[in-house]
Amino acid sequence: MSLKSQLNENNIPRHIAIIMDGNGRWAKKQGSERSFGHEQGVESVRATLEAGVELGLDFITLYAFSTENWNRPIEEVQALMQLLVQAIANETPTLMKQNIKLTTIGDVDSLPDETKEKLQECKDMTSNNTGMTLVLALSYSGRWEIVDATKRIASKIKEGTLALEDIDESLFASSLNTDGIPDPELLIRTSGEYRLSNFLLWQLAYSEFYFSEVLWPDFRKQDLVDAIKDYQSRERRFGKISEQINN
Ligand code: IPE
Ligand code: IPE
Ligand code: MG
């Protein structure tokens, strides 16, 4: 059965954001090093992107490394950065084949040089792709992004190129890293944790949340479909009442 045939095709989100969690626990459960869980997580990313393309999503945002993750043991941080370099190199041909464009949010400048270079190469290679966009959140945190946006706005005010009256939600949103990307309709977090961990604080204001017990390395296409099915069973009211939505 195709993925689409399990869903209402008229109500598929344009943008799904995912907190990929549980790699360490997955590895520990089988007596392996945490980094093995991260490696296996790449397979789940591949499956998720494939499903995203099949379903016709416009954007998938993956939380790959948070600002707070810099505080993990140095060996794990290094292993993650190394894995990123390797995964990008390995997956670029697949992104090309699937017409996926790569972009990033977060403080990418803070990443090691090799990681930055590989990311830039992949962004350049895929920049003319017109299918789905993969947004990788790297050295990302929602509070960092909001402060960063505030600084940009403040400096324009200081220069005299922006008036105080011009600051509104739309200007603020366009000062964020996610400028041009619609807010996610659906947020998924794996591994049975129920928190945001500083992810997309502004953008998730009206998103639907879906929490899965599955550990990220076990996440497959059907898990994404299940999340969307759940999403489709909800009524998004945006502050209104049910009767207003249905009329
Ligand atoms: C998510 O898995 C991946 C990253 C945060 C980079 P974790 O590494 O957080 O795995 P758990 O939560 O410890 O199981
Ligand atoms: C959130 O997961 C960050 C990523 C998935 C990249 P964490 O595992 O770091 O979150 P906390 O610290 O348990 O909240
Ligand atoms: Mg975790």
Short mmCIF file of C-alpha atoms and ligand atoms in Angstrom, two decimals:
data_model
loop_
_atom_site.label_atom_id
_atom_site.label_comp_id
_atom_site.label_asym_id
_atom_site.label_seq_id
_atom_site.Cartn_x
_atom_site.Cartn_y
_atom_site.Cartn_z
CA MET A 1 0.00 0.00 0.00
CA SER A 2 1.40 3.41 -0.90
CA LEU A 3 2.00 5.86 1.92
CA LYS A 4 -0.36 8.42 0.46
CA SER A 5 -3.26 6.00 0.20
CA GLN A 6 -3.31 5.70 4.00
CA LEU A 7 -3.89 9.43 4.38
CA ASN A 8 -6.27 12.18 3.42
CA GLU A 9 -4.31 13.69 0.57
CA ASN A 10 -5.98 17.06 1.01
CA ASN A 11 -4.67 17.49 4.53
CA ILE A 12 -1.00 16.58 4.42
CA PRO A 13 1.21 19.10 6.27
CA ARG A 14 3.56 21.23 4.19
CA HIS A 15 6.17 21.29 6.92
CA ILE A 16 7.01 18.71 9.58
CA ALA A 17 9.63 19.37 12.26
CA ILE A 18 11.22 16.47 14.12
CA ILE A 19 13.17 16.24 17.37
CA MET A 20 15.16 13.11 16.64
CA ASP A 21 15.69 11.74 20.15
CA GLY A 22 16.72 8.44 21.72
CA ASN A 23 19.90 7.47 19.87
CA GLY A 24 21.92 7.04 23.06
CA ARG A 25 19.30 4.90 24.79
CA TRP A 26 18.84 2.78 21.67
CA ALA A 27 22.58 2.00 21.60
CA LYS A 28 22.81 1.37 25.34
CA LYS A 29 19.90 -1.09 25.20
CA GLN A 30 22.05 -3.35 23.07
CA GLY A 31 25.26 -2.75 24.92
CA SER A 32 26.84 -0.46 22.31
CA GLU A 33 28.45 2.97 22.50
CA ARG A 34 26.12 5.97 22.21
CA SER A 35 27.77 6.94 18.93
CA PHE A 36 26.49 3.71 17.34
CA GLY A 37 22.98 5.01 17.99
CA HIS A 38 23.80 8.23 16.17
CA GLU A 39 25.16 6.24 13.22
CA GLN A 40 22.00 4.14 13.03
CA GLY A 41 19.96 7.33 13.23
CA VAL A 42 21.18 8.24 9.74
CA GLU A 43 19.13 5.32 8.34
CA SER A 44 16.04 6.82 9.97
CA VAL A 45 16.80 10.19 8.41
CA ARG A 46 17.02 8.50 5.01
CA ALA A 47 13.68 6.74 5.49
CA THR A 48 12.02 9.93 6.72
CA LEU A 49 13.24 11.96 3.76
CA GLU A 50 12.09 9.28 1.32
CA ALA A 51 8.67 9.25 2.94
CA GLY A 52 8.57 13.05 2.91
CA VAL A 53 9.21 13.08 -0.83
CA GLU A 54 6.61 10.36 -1.46
CA LEU A 55 4.04 12.34 0.51
CA GLY A 56 4.88 15.59 -1.24
CA LEU A 57 5.97 17.56 1.83
CA ASP A 58 7.59 20.91 1.12
CA PHE A 59 9.81 21.07 4.21
CA ILE A 60 11.24 18.72 6.82
CA THR A 61 13.19 20.31 9.66
CA LEU A 62 15.40 17.97 11.68
CA TYR A 63 16.85 18.92 15.06
CA ALA A 64 20.30 17.40 14.68
CA PHE A 65 22.40 19.29 17.26
CA SER A 66 21.28 21.82 19.85
CA THR A 67 23.22 24.67 21.40
CA GLU A 68 23.01 22.72 24.66
CA ASN A 69 24.48 19.59 23.02
CA TRP A 70 27.89 21.35 23.02
CA ASN A 71 27.92 20.50 26.74
CA ARG A 72 28.07 16.74 26.09
CA PRO A 73 31.36 14.87 26.61
CA ILE A 74 33.91 16.09 24.06
CA GLU A 75 34.25 12.61 22.50
CA GLU A 76 30.53 12.49 21.74
CA VAL A 77 30.53 16.00 20.26
CA GLN A 78 33.48 15.08 18.05
CA ALA A 79 31.84 11.82 16.98
CA LEU A 80 28.65 13.70 16.06
CA MET A 81 30.54 16.30 14.02
CA GLN A 82 32.48 13.56 12.26
CA LEU A 83 29.29 11.64 11.54
CA LEU A 84 27.74 14.76 10.09
CA VAL A 85 30.62 15.20 7.66
CA GLN A 86 30.38 11.55 6.63
CA ALA A 87 26.60 11.50 6.36
CA ILE A 88 26.49 14.64 4.24
CA ALA A 89 29.10 13.26 1.86
CA ASN A 90 27.29 9.91 1.61
CA GLU A 91 23.80 11.32 1.28
CA THR A 92 24.38 14.17 -1.18
CA PRO A 93 23.85 11.93 -4.24
CA THR A 94 20.56 10.75 -2.74
CA LEU A 95 19.47 14.34 -2.11
CA MET A 96 20.26 15.09 -5.77
CA LYS A 97 18.33 12.06 -6.97
CA GLN A 98 15.33 13.03 -4.86
CA ASN A 99 15.51 16.70 -5.86
CA ILE A 100 15.92 17.76 -2.20
CA LYS A 101 17.47 21.08 -1.31
CA LEU A 102 19.54 21.38 1.88
CA THR A 103 19.48 24.40 4.11
CA THR A 104 20.44 24.99 7.76
CA ILE A 105 19.30 26.98 10.75
CA GLY A 106 21.40 27.67 13.82
CA ASP A 107 24.82 29.08 14.60
CA VAL A 108 26.55 27.22 11.78
CA ASP A 109 29.65 29.41 12.15
CA SER A 110 30.35 27.69 15.46
CA LEU A 111 30.76 24.26 13.80
CA PRO A 112 34.24 22.82 13.06
CA ASP A 113 35.71 23.97 9.72
CA GLU A 114 35.43 20.57 8.04
CA THR A 115 31.75 20.28 8.97
CA LYS A 116 31.07 23.80 7.73
CA GLU A 117 32.82 23.11 4.42
CA LYS A 118 30.93 19.87 3.77
CA LEU A 119 27.66 21.57 4.61
CA GLN A 120 28.40 24.45 2.27
CA GLU A 121 29.33 22.05 -0.55
CA CYS A 122 26.08 20.17 -0.12
CA LYS A 123 24.04 23.39 0.05
CA ASP A 124 25.69 24.64 -3.15
CA MET A 125 25.19 21.31 -4.94
CA THR A 126 21.51 21.10 -4.04
CA SER A 127 20.67 24.79 -4.31
CA ASN A 128 18.83 24.42 -7.64
CA ASN A 129 16.75 21.44 -6.51
CA THR A 130 13.07 22.23 -6.59
CA GLY A 131 11.47 19.42 -4.58
CA MET A 132 11.39 19.19 -0.81
CA THR A 133 13.65 21.31 1.40
CA LEU A 134 15.57 19.64 4.21
CA VAL A 135 16.27 22.11 7.01
CA LEU A 136 18.98 20.88 9.37
CA ALA A 137 19.02 22.57 12.77
CA LEU A 138 22.66 22.63 13.84
CA SER A 139 24.02 24.36 16.90
CA TYR A 140 20.48 25.60 17.08
CA SER A 141 18.36 26.83 19.94
CA GLY A 142 15.13 28.79 19.83
CA ARG A 143 16.22 31.34 22.42
CA TRP A 144 19.52 31.92 20.61
CA GLU A 145 17.59 32.50 17.38
CA ILE A 146 15.20 34.97 19.00
CA VAL A 147 18.05 36.94 20.57
CA ASP A 148 19.88 36.89 17.22
CA ALA A 149 16.80 38.25 15.45
CA THR A 150 16.42 40.95 18.10
CA LYS A 151 20.01 42.07 17.55
CA ARG A 152 19.47 42.32 13.79
CA ILE A 153 16.37 44.42 14.27
CA ALA A 154 18.04 46.63 16.89
CA SER A 155 21.02 47.30 14.64
CA LYS A 156 18.71 48.45 11.82
CA ILE A 157 16.97 50.81 14.22
CA LYS A 158 20.36 52.12 15.33
CA GLU A 159 21.46 52.67 11.70
CA GLY A 160 18.20 54.49 11.07
CA THR A 161 17.05 52.06 8.34
CA LEU A 162 14.07 50.79 10.34
CA ALA A 163 11.41 52.60 12.37
CA LEU A 164 10.06 51.30 15.67
CA GLU A 165 6.52 51.30 14.23
CA ASP A 166 7.63 48.87 11.53
CA ILE A 167 8.31 46.09 14.03
CA ASP A 168 5.49 43.56 13.84
CA GLU A 169 5.16 39.77 13.87
CA SER A 170 5.85 39.50 10.19
CA LEU A 171 9.06 41.56 10.38
CA PHE A 172 10.17 39.60 13.43
CA ALA A 173 9.52 36.28 11.67
CA SER A 174 11.53 37.42 8.67
CA SER A 175 14.46 38.26 10.95
CA LEU A 176 14.63 34.66 12.19
CA ASN A 177 16.79 31.95 10.59
CA THR A 178 13.61 30.43 9.18
CA ASP A 179 12.78 33.45 7.01
CA GLY A 180 10.79 32.19 4.01
CA ILE A 181 9.93 28.84 5.63
CA PRO A 182 6.30 28.36 6.71
CA ASP A 183 5.72 27.37 10.35
CA PRO A 184 5.53 23.59 10.85
CA GLU A 185 1.97 22.30 11.06
CA LEU A 186 3.28 19.25 12.91
CA LEU A 187 6.06 18.63 15.43
CA ILE A 188 7.18 15.08 16.16
CA ARG A 189 9.41 14.06 19.07
CA THR A 190 10.59 10.48 19.43
CA SER A 191 11.76 8.48 22.45
CA GLY A 192 8.92 9.27 24.84
CA GLU A 193 10.26 12.63 25.97
CA TYR A 194 7.67 15.38 26.30
CA ARG A 195 9.50 18.67 25.94
CA LEU A 196 10.71 21.13 23.34
CA SER A 197 14.36 21.32 24.41
CA ASN A 198 14.63 24.85 23.02
CA PHE A 199 13.46 23.93 19.49
CA LEU A 200 11.67 26.45 17.21
CA LEU A 201 10.09 28.39 20.08
CA TRP A 202 8.58 31.06 17.85
CA GLN A 203 7.61 28.85 14.92
CA LEU A 204 5.79 26.15 16.92
CA ALA A 205 3.32 28.63 18.44
CA TYR A 206 0.33 26.90 16.78
CA SER A 207 1.76 23.56 15.65
CA GLU A 208 0.24 20.19 16.53
CA PHE A 209 2.52 18.05 18.71
CA TYR A 210 2.96 14.30 18.31
CA PHE A 211 5.03 12.28 20.77
CA SER A 212 6.20 8.81 19.85
CA GLU A 213 7.70 6.16 22.11
CA VAL A 214 9.86 4.91 19.23
CA LEU A 215 13.59 5.58 19.65
CA TRP A 216 14.95 7.55 16.70
CA PRO A 217 17.10 4.74 15.20
CA ASP A 218 13.93 2.62 14.92
CA PHE A 219 11.85 5.37 13.26
CA ARG A 220 10.65 4.35 9.77
CA LYS A 221 8.28 5.56 7.05
CA GLN A 222 5.23 4.04 8.72
CA ASP A 223 5.97 5.99 11.92
CA LEU A 224 5.85 9.21 9.93
CA VAL A 225 2.57 8.15 8.33
CA ASP A 226 1.14 7.30 11.78
CA ALA A 227 2.07 10.77 13.03
CA ILE A 228 0.35 12.41 10.06
CA LYS A 229 -2.73 10.19 10.55
CA ASP A 230 -2.95 11.43 14.12
CA TYR A 231 -2.50 15.00 12.92
CA GLN A 232 -5.34 14.51 10.46
CA SER A 233 -7.68 13.44 13.26
CA ARG A 234 -7.34 16.79 15.01
CA GLU A 235 -9.31 19.97 14.65
CA ARG A 236 -7.08 23.04 14.43
CA ARG A 237 -9.15 25.89 15.77
CA PHE A 238 -6.63 28.74 16.04
CA GLY A 239 -8.62 30.28 18.89
CA LYS A 240 -12.00 29.97 17.17
CA ILE A 241 -14.81 27.54 18.02
CA SER A 242 -15.58 24.33 16.23
CA GLU A 243 -18.69 25.67 14.45
CA GLN A 244 -16.69 28.47 12.87
CA ILE A 245 -14.17 26.00 11.49
CA ASN A 246 -16.81 23.70 10.01
CA ASN A 247 -18.93 26.38 8.33
C1 IPE B 1 19.34 12.45 19.92
O1 IPE B 1 19.63 11.32 20.66
C2 IPE B 1 20.52 12.93 19.09
C3 IPE B 1 21.14 14.17 19.57
C4 IPE B 1 20.72 14.89 20.58
C5 IPE B 1 22.32 14.61 18.85
P1 IPE B 1 20.30 11.42 22.07
O2 IPE B 1 21.78 11.40 21.91
O3 IPE B 1 19.79 12.57 22.84
O4 IPE B 1 19.83 10.07 22.74
P2 IPE B 1 19.30 9.86 24.23
O5 IPE B 1 18.22 10.86 24.46
O6 IPE B 1 20.48 10.07 25.13
O7 IPE B 1 18.82 8.46 24.24
C1 IPE B 2 17.23 17.58 21.75
O1 IPE B 2 17.55 16.35 22.30
C2 IPE B 2 18.24 17.98 20.72
C3 IPE B 2 18.29 17.14 19.53
C4 IPE B 2 17.49 16.16 19.24
C5 IPE B 2 19.32 17.48 18.60
P1 IPE B 2 18.33 16.21 23.67
O2 IPE B 2 18.42 14.77 23.97
O3 IPE B 2 19.60 16.96 23.64
O4 IPE B 2 17.34 16.94 24.67
P2 IPE B 2 17.26 16.95 26.26
O5 IPE B 2 18.53 17.54 26.76
O6 IPE B 2 17.09 15.55 26.71
O7 IPE B 2 16.08 17.78 26.56
MG MG B 3 18.20 12.84 24.04
#
